[in-house]
Coordinates of C-alpha atoms in Angstrom, one line a residue:
X1 CA 26.0 11.5 -36.1
X2 CA 24.8 15.1 -36.9
X3 CA 25.7 18.0 -34.8
X4 CA 23.3 20.6 -33.7
X5 CA 24.2 24.1 -35.1
X6 CA 25.2 26.4 -32.3
X7 CA 23.5 29.7 -33.0
X8 CA 25.7 32.8 -33.9
X9 CA 25.6 35.6 -31.5
X10 CA 24.7 39.2 -32.4
X11 CA 57.5 42.5 -41.9
X12 CA 55.7 39.7 -40.1
X13 CA 55.3 41.6 -37.1
X14 CA 53.0 44.0 -38.7
X15 CA 51.0 41.0 -40.2
X16 CA 51.0 39.2 -37.1
X17 CA 49.6 42.2 -35.1
X18 CA 46.7 42.8 -37.7
X19 CA 45.5 39.1 -37.4
X20 CA 45.5 38.5 -33.8
X21 CA 45.7 40.6 -30.6
X22 CA 45.4 37.6 -28.3
X23 CA 49.1 36.4 -28.7
X24 CA 50.9 39.8 -29.5
X25 CA 49.6 42.3 -27.1
X26 CA 52.2 41.4 -24.6
X27 CA 55.9 41.8 -25.1
X28 CA 58.4 39.2 -24.0
X29 CA 61.0 40.4 -21.8
X30 CA 64.7 39.6 -22.7
X31 CA 65.0 37.2 -19.8
X32 CA 64.7 33.6 -20.8
X33 CA 62.2 31.4 -19.5
X34 CA 64.1 28.2 -20.1
X35 CA 66.4 26.5 -17.4
X36 CA 69.8 28.3 -17.1
X37 CA 71.5 25.0 -18.2
X38 CA 69.7 25.3 -21.7
X39 CA 71.8 26.3 -24.5
X40 CA 70.7 29.9 -25.3
X41 CA 71.2 29.7 -29.1
X42 CA 68.0 30.0 -30.8
X43 CA 66.4 26.8 -32.0
X44 CA 66.0 28.6 -35.4
X45 CA 69.8 28.9 -35.7
X46 CA 70.5 25.1 -35.0
X47 CA 70.7 22.3 -37.7
X48 CA 69.2 19.5 -36.1
X49 CA 68.3 15.8 -37.4
X50 CA 66.4 13.2 -35.6
X51 CA 67.5 9.5 -35.8
X52 CA 65.6 8.9 -39.0
X53 CA 67.4 11.8 -40.9
X54 CA 64.7 14.2 -40.9
X55 CA 65.0 18.0 -40.1
X56 CA 61.5 18.9 -40.8
X57 CA 61.1 20.4 -37.1
X58 CA 62.4 23.0 -34.8
X59 CA 62.5 22.2 -31.2
X60 CA 65.1 23.3 -28.3
X61 CA 66.9 20.1 -28.4
X62 CA 66.4 16.9 -30.1
X63 CA 68.6 15.1 -27.7
X64 CA 66.0 15.3 -24.9
X65 CA 63.8 12.9 -27.0
X66 CA 64.2 10.0 -24.7
X67 CA 63.2 12.1 -21.5
X68 CA 60.3 13.3 -23.4
X69 CA 59.2 9.8 -24.4
X70 CA 59.1 8.9 -20.6
X71 CA 56.8 11.8 -20.0
X72 CA 54.5 10.9 -22.7
X73 CA 54.4 7.3 -21.2
X74 CA 53.6 8.7 -17.7
X75 CA 50.7 10.6 -19.3
X76 CA 49.4 7.9 -21.1
X77 CA 48.8 5.9 -17.8
X78 CA 46.1 8.5 -16.9
X79 CA 44.6 9.0 -20.4
X80 CA 43.2 5.5 -20.6
X81 CA 40.1 6.7 -22.6
X82 CA 42.3 8.2 -25.3
X83 CA 44.3 5.0 -25.5
X84 CA 40.8 3.1 -25.8
X85 CA 39.7 5.2 -28.6
X86 CA 43.1 4.6 -30.3
X87 CA 42.8 0.9 -29.9
X88 CA 39.1 0.6 -31.1
X89 CA 39.6 2.9 -34.2
X90 CA 43.0 2.1 -35.1
X91 CA 41.9 -0.9 -37.4
X92 CA 39.7 1.3 -39.7
X93 CA 41.9 4.4 -39.6
X94 CA 39.0 6.9 -39.7
X95 CA 41.4 9.8 -40.3
X96 CA 43.5 8.2 -43.1
X97 CA 43.9 11.2 -45.5
X98 CA 43.5 13.6 -42.9
X99 CA 46.3 16.5 -42.9
X100 CA 46.0 18.1 -39.5
X101 CA 47.9 21.3 -38.7
X102 CA 47.6 21.9 -34.9
X103 CA 48.2 24.8 -32.7
X104 CA 47.9 23.9 -28.8
X105 CA 49.8 23.8 -25.8
X106 CA 52.6 21.2 -26.4
X107 CA 52.7 19.1 -23.4
X108 CA 52.9 15.4 -22.5
X109 CA 49.2 15.1 -22.5
X110 CA 48.7 16.8 -26.0
X111 CA 51.5 14.3 -27.3
X112 CA 49.1 11.5 -26.4
X113 CA 46.5 13.1 -28.6
X114 CA 48.7 13.8 -31.5
X115 CA 50.1 10.2 -31.4
X116 CA 46.5 9.1 -31.1
X117 CA 45.6 11.0 -34.2
X118 CA 48.6 9.6 -36.3
X119 CA 47.7 6.0 -34.9
X120 CA 44.0 6.8 -36.4
X121 CA 45.7 7.5 -40.0
X122 CA 46.4 11.3 -39.9
X123 CA 49.6 13.2 -40.9
X124 CA 50.1 16.0 -38.3
X125 CA 52.2 19.2 -38.3
X126 CA 52.2 21.0 -34.8
X127 CA 53.0 24.4 -33.2
X128 CA 52.3 25.9 -29.9
X129 CA 49.7 28.4 -28.8
X130 CA 51.5 29.7 -26.0
X131 CA 55.2 30.9 -26.0
X132 CA 55.7 29.6 -22.2
X133 CA 53.7 26.4 -22.0
X134 CA 55.7 24.0 -24.3
X135 CA 57.6 21.1 -22.7
X136 CA 60.9 21.1 -24.5
X137 CA 61.4 17.5 -24.0
X138 CA 58.1 16.2 -25.1
X139 CA 58.4 18.5 -28.4
X140 CA 61.7 16.7 -29.0
X141 CA 60.1 13.2 -28.5
X142 CA 57.5 14.1 -31.0
X143 CA 60.0 15.3 -33.6
X144 CA 62.0 12.1 -33.0
X145 CA 58.9 9.9 -34.0
X146 CA 58.5 12.0 -37.1
X147 CA 55.9 14.5 -36.3
X148 CA 57.1 17.9 -37.5
X149 CA 57.0 20.0 -34.5
X150 CA 57.8 23.8 -34.3
X151 CA 57.9 25.1 -30.8
X152 CA 59.9 25.7 -27.8
X153 CA 59.6 27.2 -24.4
X154 CA 60.4 31.1 -24.3
X155 CA 59.9 31.9 -27.9
X156 CA 59.9 35.5 -28.8
X157 CA 56.8 37.1 -30.5
X158 CA 58.5 36.7 -33.8
X159 CA 59.3 33.0 -33.3
X160 CA 55.9 32.3 -32.5
X161 CA 54.6 33.5 -35.9
X162 CA 57.6 32.1 -37.6
X163 CA 56.7 28.6 -36.0
X164 CA 53.0 28.8 -37.1
X165 CA 54.1 29.8 -40.6
X166 CA 56.5 26.9 -40.8
X167 CA 53.8 24.5 -39.8
X168 CA 51.4 25.8 -42.6
X169 CA 53.6 26.4 -45.3
X170 CA 55.8 23.4 -46.3
X171 CA 56.1 22.1 -49.9
X172 CA 54.3 19.1 -50.9
X173 CA 51.9 19.2 -48.1
X174 CA 48.7 21.0 -47.7
X175 CA 46.5 21.0 -44.4
X176 CA 42.8 19.8 -44.7
X177 CA 42.1 20.1 -41.0
X178 CA 42.7 22.5 -38.3
X179 CA 42.9 21.9 -34.6
X180 CA 43.4 25.3 -32.8
X181 CA 43.5 26.7 -29.3
X182 CA 42.9 30.4 -29.4
X183 CA 42.4 30.9 -32.9
X184 CA 45.9 32.2 -34.0
X185 CA 46.4 29.4 -36.4
X186 CA 43.0 29.7 -38.1
X187 CA 43.6 33.4 -38.6
X188 CA 47.0 33.1 -39.9
X189 CA 45.7 30.6 -42.3
X190 CA 42.8 32.7 -43.2
X191 CA 44.9 36.0 -43.7
X192 CA 48.0 34.6 -45.3
X193 CA 47.1 31.5 -47.1
X194 CA 43.3 31.7 -48.4
X195 CA 43.6 29.4 -50.7
X196 CA 44.6 26.6 -48.3
X197 CA 41.9 27.9 -45.9
X198 CA 39.0 27.6 -48.4
X199 CA 40.0 23.9 -48.9
X200 CA 40.1 22.8 -45.3
X201 CA 37.4 20.5 -44.4
X202 CA 36.9 21.5 -40.8
X203 CA 38.3 23.5 -37.8
X204 CA 38.0 22.3 -34.3
X205 CA 38.7 25.1 -31.6
X206 CA 38.7 24.6 -28.1
X207 CA 39.0 27.9 -26.2
X208 CA 36.8 30.9 -25.4
X209 CA 38.8 33.4 -27.3
X210 CA 39.2 31.2 -30.6
X211 CA 35.4 30.4 -30.3
X212 CA 34.6 34.0 -30.3
X213 CA 36.7 34.7 -33.2
X214 CA 35.2 31.9 -35.2
X215 CA 31.8 33.6 -34.7
X216 CA 33.2 36.9 -35.7
X217 CA 34.2 35.2 -39.0
X218 CA 31.0 33.6 -39.5
X219 CA 28.9 36.7 -38.6
X220 CA 31.0 38.5 -41.2
X221 CA 30.1 35.8 -43.6
X222 CA 34.0 35.1 -44.0
X223 CA 33.9 31.5 -42.5
X224 CA 34.1 29.4 -45.7
X225 CA 34.5 25.9 -43.9
X226 CA 32.6 24.3 -41.0
X227 CA 34.0 24.7 -37.4
X228 CA 33.3 22.9 -34.4
X229 CA 33.0 24.7 -31.0
X230 CA 34.7 22.1 -28.6
X231 CA 34.9 24.9 -25.8
X232 CA 31.1 24.8 -25.3
X233 CA 30.7 21.1 -25.3
X234 CA 29.9 19.9 -21.7
X235 CA 33.1 17.8 -21.3
X236 CA 35.2 20.8 -22.1
X237 CA 33.3 23.3 -20.0
X238 CA 32.4 21.1 -16.9
X239 CA 35.6 19.2 -16.6
X240 CA 38.6 21.1 -18.1
X241 CA 37.7 24.7 -17.2
X242 CA 36.1 23.8 -13.9
X243 CA 38.0 20.9 -12.2
X244 CA 41.4 21.4 -14.2
X245 CA 41.5 25.2 -12.9
X246 CA 40.3 24.2 -9.6
X247 CA 43.4 22.3 -8.9
X248 CA 46.0 24.1 -11.0
X249 CA 45.4 27.6 -9.8
X250 CA 46.8 26.6 -6.5
X251 CA 49.8 24.7 -8.3
X252 CA 50.7 27.9 -10.3
X253 CA 50.5 30.2 -7.3
X254 CA 52.4 28.1 -5.0
X255 CA 55.4 27.1 -7.5
X256 CA 55.9 30.8 -8.4
X257 CA 55.3 32.7 -5.1
X258 CA 55.0 30.4 -2.2
X259 CA 52.0 32.1 -1.1
X260 CA 50.0 31.1 2.0
X261 CA 46.4 31.4 1.0
X262 CA 44.7 31.5 4.3
X263 CA 43.4 35.1 5.1
X264 CA 44.5 36.6 1.8
X265 CA 42.2 39.1 0.0
X266 CA 41.6 37.8 -3.5
X267 CA 39.7 39.1 -6.4
X268 CA 38.5 36.7 -9.2
X269 CA 37.5 38.6 -12.4
X270 CA 34.9 36.3 -14.1
X271 CA 32.6 33.7 -12.5
X272 CA 32.7 31.4 -15.4
X273 CA 33.6 27.7 -15.0
X274 CA 37.3 28.7 -14.9
X275 CA 36.4 31.3 -12.1
X276 CA 34.2 28.9 -10.3
X277 CA 36.9 26.4 -10.2
X278 CA 39.5 29.0 -9.0
X279 CA 37.2 30.3 -6.2
X280 CA 36.4 26.9 -4.9
X281 CA 40.0 25.9 -4.3
X282 CA 40.8 29.4 -3.0
X283 CA 37.9 29.5 -0.6
X284 CA 38.8 26.1 0.7
X285 CA 42.1 27.1 1.7
X286 CA 40.8 30.0 3.7
X287 CA 41.2 32.8 1.1
X288 CA 38.8 35.7 1.3
X289 CA 37.4 35.7 -2.1
X290 CA 35.3 38.4 -4.2
X291 CA 34.1 38.3 -7.8
X292 CA 33.7 40.8 -10.5
X293 CA 31.3 39.8 -13.2
X294 CA 29.3 41.6 -16.1
X295 CA 26.7 38.8 -16.5
X296 CA 23.9 38.9 -14.0
X297 CA 23.4 35.2 -14.0
X298 CA 26.9 34.4 -13.1
X299 CA 26.9 37.3 -10.7
X300 CA 24.0 35.6 -9.0
X301 CA 25.5 32.2 -8.8
X302 CA 28.6 33.8 -7.2
X303 CA 26.3 35.5 -4.5
X304 CA 24.7 32.0 -3.9
X305 CA 27.9 30.5 -3.6
X306 CA 28.8 32.9 -0.8
X307 CA 31.1 35.4 -2.7
X308 CA 30.7 39.1 -2.7
X309 CA 30.2 40.6 -6.2
X310 CA 32.1 43.9 -6.5
X311 CA 33.5 46.1 -9.1
X312 CA 37.5 45.8 -9.3
X313 CA 37.9 49.8 -8.8
X314 CA 36.2 49.4 -5.6
X315 CA 38.4 46.9 -4.0
X316 CA 41.9 47.0 -5.8
X317 CA 43.6 48.8 -3.2
X318 CA 42.9 46.2 -0.6
X319 CA 43.7 43.0 -2.6
X320 CA 46.7 40.6 -2.2
X321 CA 45.9 38.8 -5.1
X322 CA 44.3 39.5 -8.6
X323 CA 43.2 36.7 -11.0
X324 CA 41.6 37.1 -14.3
X325 CA 39.5 34.4 -16.0
X326 CA 37.4 36.1 -18.5
X327 CA 39.1 36.0 -22.1
X328 CA 38.4 39.7 -22.5
X329 CA 40.9 42.6 -22.7
X330 CA 42.1 45.3 -20.5
X331 CA 40.1 43.7 -17.3
X332 CA 43.0 44.9 -15.3
X333 CA 44.0 48.5 -16.6
X334 CA 47.4 50.6 -15.9
X335 CA 45.1 52.9 -13.6
X336 CA 44.2 49.7 -11.3
X337 CA 47.6 48.5 -11.5
X338 CA 48.8 51.8 -10.3
X339 CA 46.3 51.7 -7.3
X340 CA 47.3 48.1 -6.0
X341 CA 49.1 47.8 -2.9
X342 CA 52.7 46.8 -2.5
X343 CA 53.3 43.2 -3.0
X344 CA 50.0 42.3 -4.8
X345 CA 50.3 39.3 -7.2
X346 CA 48.7 39.6 -10.6
X347 CA 48.1 36.7 -12.8
X348 CA 45.7 35.4 -15.6
X349 CA 43.9 32.1 -15.9
X350 CA 41.9 33.1 -19.2
X351 CA 43.4 31.8 -22.7
X352 CA 44.1 35.5 -23.8
X353 CA 47.1 37.4 -22.6
X354 CA 45.1 40.7 -23.3
X355 CA 43.4 40.5 -19.9
X356 CA 46.0 42.4 -17.9
X357 CA 47.4 45.6 -19.6
X358 CA 51.0 44.3 -19.6
X359 CA 51.9 46.6 -22.6
X360 CA 51.3 49.6 -20.4
X361 CA 53.8 48.5 -17.8
X362 CA 56.7 48.6 -20.4
X363 CA 57.1 52.2 -19.5
X364 CA 60.5 54.2 -18.7
X365 CA 59.4 55.1 -15.1
X366 CA 58.7 51.7 -14.2
X367 CA 61.5 49.0 -13.4
X368 CA 61.1 45.3 -14.3
X369 CA 63.1 42.7 -12.1
X370 CA 63.1 39.1 -12.9
X371 CA 63.2 37.5 -9.5
X372 CA 62.8 33.8 -10.8
X373 CA 61.5 32.0 -13.9
X374 CA 58.1 33.4 -14.8
X375 CA 58.0 36.0 -11.9
X376 CA 58.7 39.6 -12.5
X377 CA 58.6 42.3 -10.1
X378 CA 57.2 45.6 -11.4
X379 CA 58.7 48.4 -9.5
X380 CA 57.1 51.9 -9.2
X381 CA 59.1 55.1 -8.7
X382 CA 57.8 55.1 -4.9
X383 CA 59.3 51.6 -4.2
X384 CA 55.9 49.8 -4.6
X385 CA 56.2 46.3 -6.2
X386 CA 53.5 44.3 -8.0
X387 CA 54.5 40.7 -8.7
X388 CA 53.3 39.7 -12.3
X389 CA 53.3 36.1 -13.3
X390 CA 54.1 34.7 -16.8
X391 CA 53.9 38.3 -18.2
X392 CA 50.0 38.1 -18.0
X393 CA 49.9 34.7 -19.9
X394 CA 48.1 31.6 -18.7
X395 CA 49.4 30.9 -15.4
X396 CA 48.7 27.1 -15.0
X397 CA 50.2 26.0 -18.3
X398 CA 52.9 28.5 -18.1
X399 CA 53.9 28.1 -14.4
X400 CA 52.9 24.5 -13.5
X401 CA 51.2 21.5 -14.8
X402 CA 47.6 20.4 -15.2
X403 CA 45.9 17.3 -14.3
X404 CA 46.4 14.6 -17.0
X405 CA 43.1 12.9 -16.5
X406 CA 41.1 15.9 -17.1
X407 CA 42.9 16.8 -20.3
X408 CA 42.3 13.1 -21.4
X409 CA 38.5 14.2 -21.5
X410 CA 39.1 17.3 -23.6
X411 CA 41.7 15.4 -25.9
X412 CA 39.0 12.7 -26.5
X413 CA 36.3 15.1 -27.3
X414 CA 38.8 16.8 -29.7
X415 CA 39.5 13.7 -31.4
X416 CA 36.0 12.6 -32.0
X417 CA 35.3 16.2 -33.3
X418 CA 38.1 15.9 -35.8
X419 CA 36.8 12.4 -36.9
X420 CA 33.3 13.5 -37.4
X421 CA 34.1 16.8 -39.3
X422 CA 36.7 14.8 -41.7
X423 CA 34.2 11.9 -42.5
X424 CA 31.1 13.9 -42.5
X425 CA 29.2 13.6 -46.1
X426 CA 29.2 16.6 -48.1
X427 CA 26.3 19.1 -47.2
X428 CA 26.1 17.8 -43.5
X429 CA 27.8 20.8 -42.2
X430 CA 27.5 24.2 -43.6
X431 CA 30.0 27.0 -43.5
X432 CA 29.3 27.8 -39.6
X433 CA 30.1 26.8 -36.2
X434 CA 28.5 23.8 -34.7
X435 CA 28.4 22.5 -31.1
X436 CA 29.0 18.7 -30.2
X437 CA 25.8 16.9 -29.5
X438 CA 25.0 15.6 -26.1
X439 CA 25.3 11.9 -27.5
X440 CA 29.0 12.5 -28.2
X441 CA 29.5 14.2 -24.8
X442 CA 28.0 11.4 -22.9
X443 CA 30.2 8.9 -25.0
X444 CA 33.3 10.7 -24.0
X445 CA 32.1 10.6 -20.3
X446 CA 31.5 6.9 -20.5
X447 CA 35.0 6.1 -21.8
X448 CA 36.3 7.9 -18.7
X449 CA 34.1 5.8 -16.0
X450 CA 36.0 2.6 -15.9
X451 CA 38.8 4.6 -14.2
X452 CA 36.6 4.9 -11.2
X453 CA 35.0 1.4 -11.2
X454 CA 31.7 3.4 -11.9
X455 CA 28.4 1.3 -12.7
X456 CA 26.0 3.3 -14.7
X457 CA 22.3 2.3 -13.8
X458 CA 20.1 1.3 -17.0
X459 CA 16.7 2.5 -17.5
X460 CA 13.9 -0.2 -17.6
X461 CA 11.8 -0.1 -20.7
X462 CA 8.8 1.3 -18.8
X463 CA 11.3 4.1 -17.2
X464 CA 12.6 4.9 -20.8
X465 CA 9.0 5.2 -22.1
X466 CA 8.0 7.5 -19.2
X467 CA 11.0 9.8 -19.9
X468 CA 10.6 9.5 -23.8
X469 CA 14.3 8.4 -23.8
X470 CA 16.3 6.0 -25.8
X471 CA 17.7 3.4 -23.4
X472 CA 21.2 4.1 -24.7
X473 CA 20.8 7.8 -24.6
X474 CA 21.3 10.8 -25.2
X475 CA 19.8 11.2 -21.7
X476 CA 19.7 15.2 -21.9
X477 CA 18.6 17.6 -24.5
X478 CA 21.3 19.5 -26.5
X479 CA 20.1 22.9 -24.6
X480 CA 20.6 21.2 -21.2
X481 CA 23.5 23.0 -19.4

């Protein structure tokens, strides 16, 4: 199955900062983001061994593995499509010989994906793309089964890059596939291990930020391996970005602030799929929502959906909540933070932690007060407080959980993309970025329909001929959005 080419658009610390700004522009506070009952000793300073005698991992506490296994089993119940794919392809082992290094959120849902890849024949090594989203017990469960995992909740910036390096740099094992969320792993391998990068057979990337960075590499002529843009596949954009954020934005805000949404003035920066999901949920609970946008098409959609489109500087003094959903940098500046009213809640729903200028808040005249896990009060000299969630990192995965079923759709898409790239005959994919074809999106969707007892209508021969379609699909052209 051939993919359509997606057109390209016109110390450790110093190295890490030159490689990626997306994970390093925010500085971690001294306060721990783990439970108070957790051992405060750094996992890097612990000697841990699983029951099979392996120490090739670094997690918070390997003894939590049994608890993590239960979490994974719960997730499997709502990820039937991925389990179905595992059963269908397990016999032929389409990923036999694949050595996949992954950098994603490490949650129960991701664990189901990782164990599916292993069941399909792959060897995997894994690390976290976000320093706050790792579920420690799930990381322990994966390490117990023999998957080398290097991640724990509340990593420092130095820990983050150390974990990525431990994933990639191991004796007697060299990755030939990359699964990334945000591009940090890809750029680490590209910068620090160029010989490994050149031998990789394919990269699968699922975030706006990571895809943007792949296109930058491609445009500069430095992308020497084929890459799959999963983020812009329909099954990612329309489901994970839209429906997942529609539910998890409320969950993250409620768990951290106990806010009542009715009557609150909220500004959502960005009206892409993530912004649309957030606005739908907030509006339904009675919040007064306005939008900031750079794209006239998205702005027009916001207007037609009943939202005011404004500049952030015009409304910043009145807002109760500010939410960023762009993937860009400096969307909320220090000057705007200075103008916010007392008690304003600021958070980010985009992948990158650069959207809110958190670094500018690390200044002597401001006081940081940790009031609960993932919640900081930034106090100005006049006593004004701004409530910052997850230090500007991804709200829903740092502060709450996300719907398992939606993640099943994305994970199935990722698995199929890895299978396709790994098994593609030489020459099918050039050194560029590709988009999934509609046929594969339709296949992923079809695997999830049994959950709803949904029955698809079939075209008659006459209807198929009239529409110029194959009765089995694809039913839409690749450019259809």
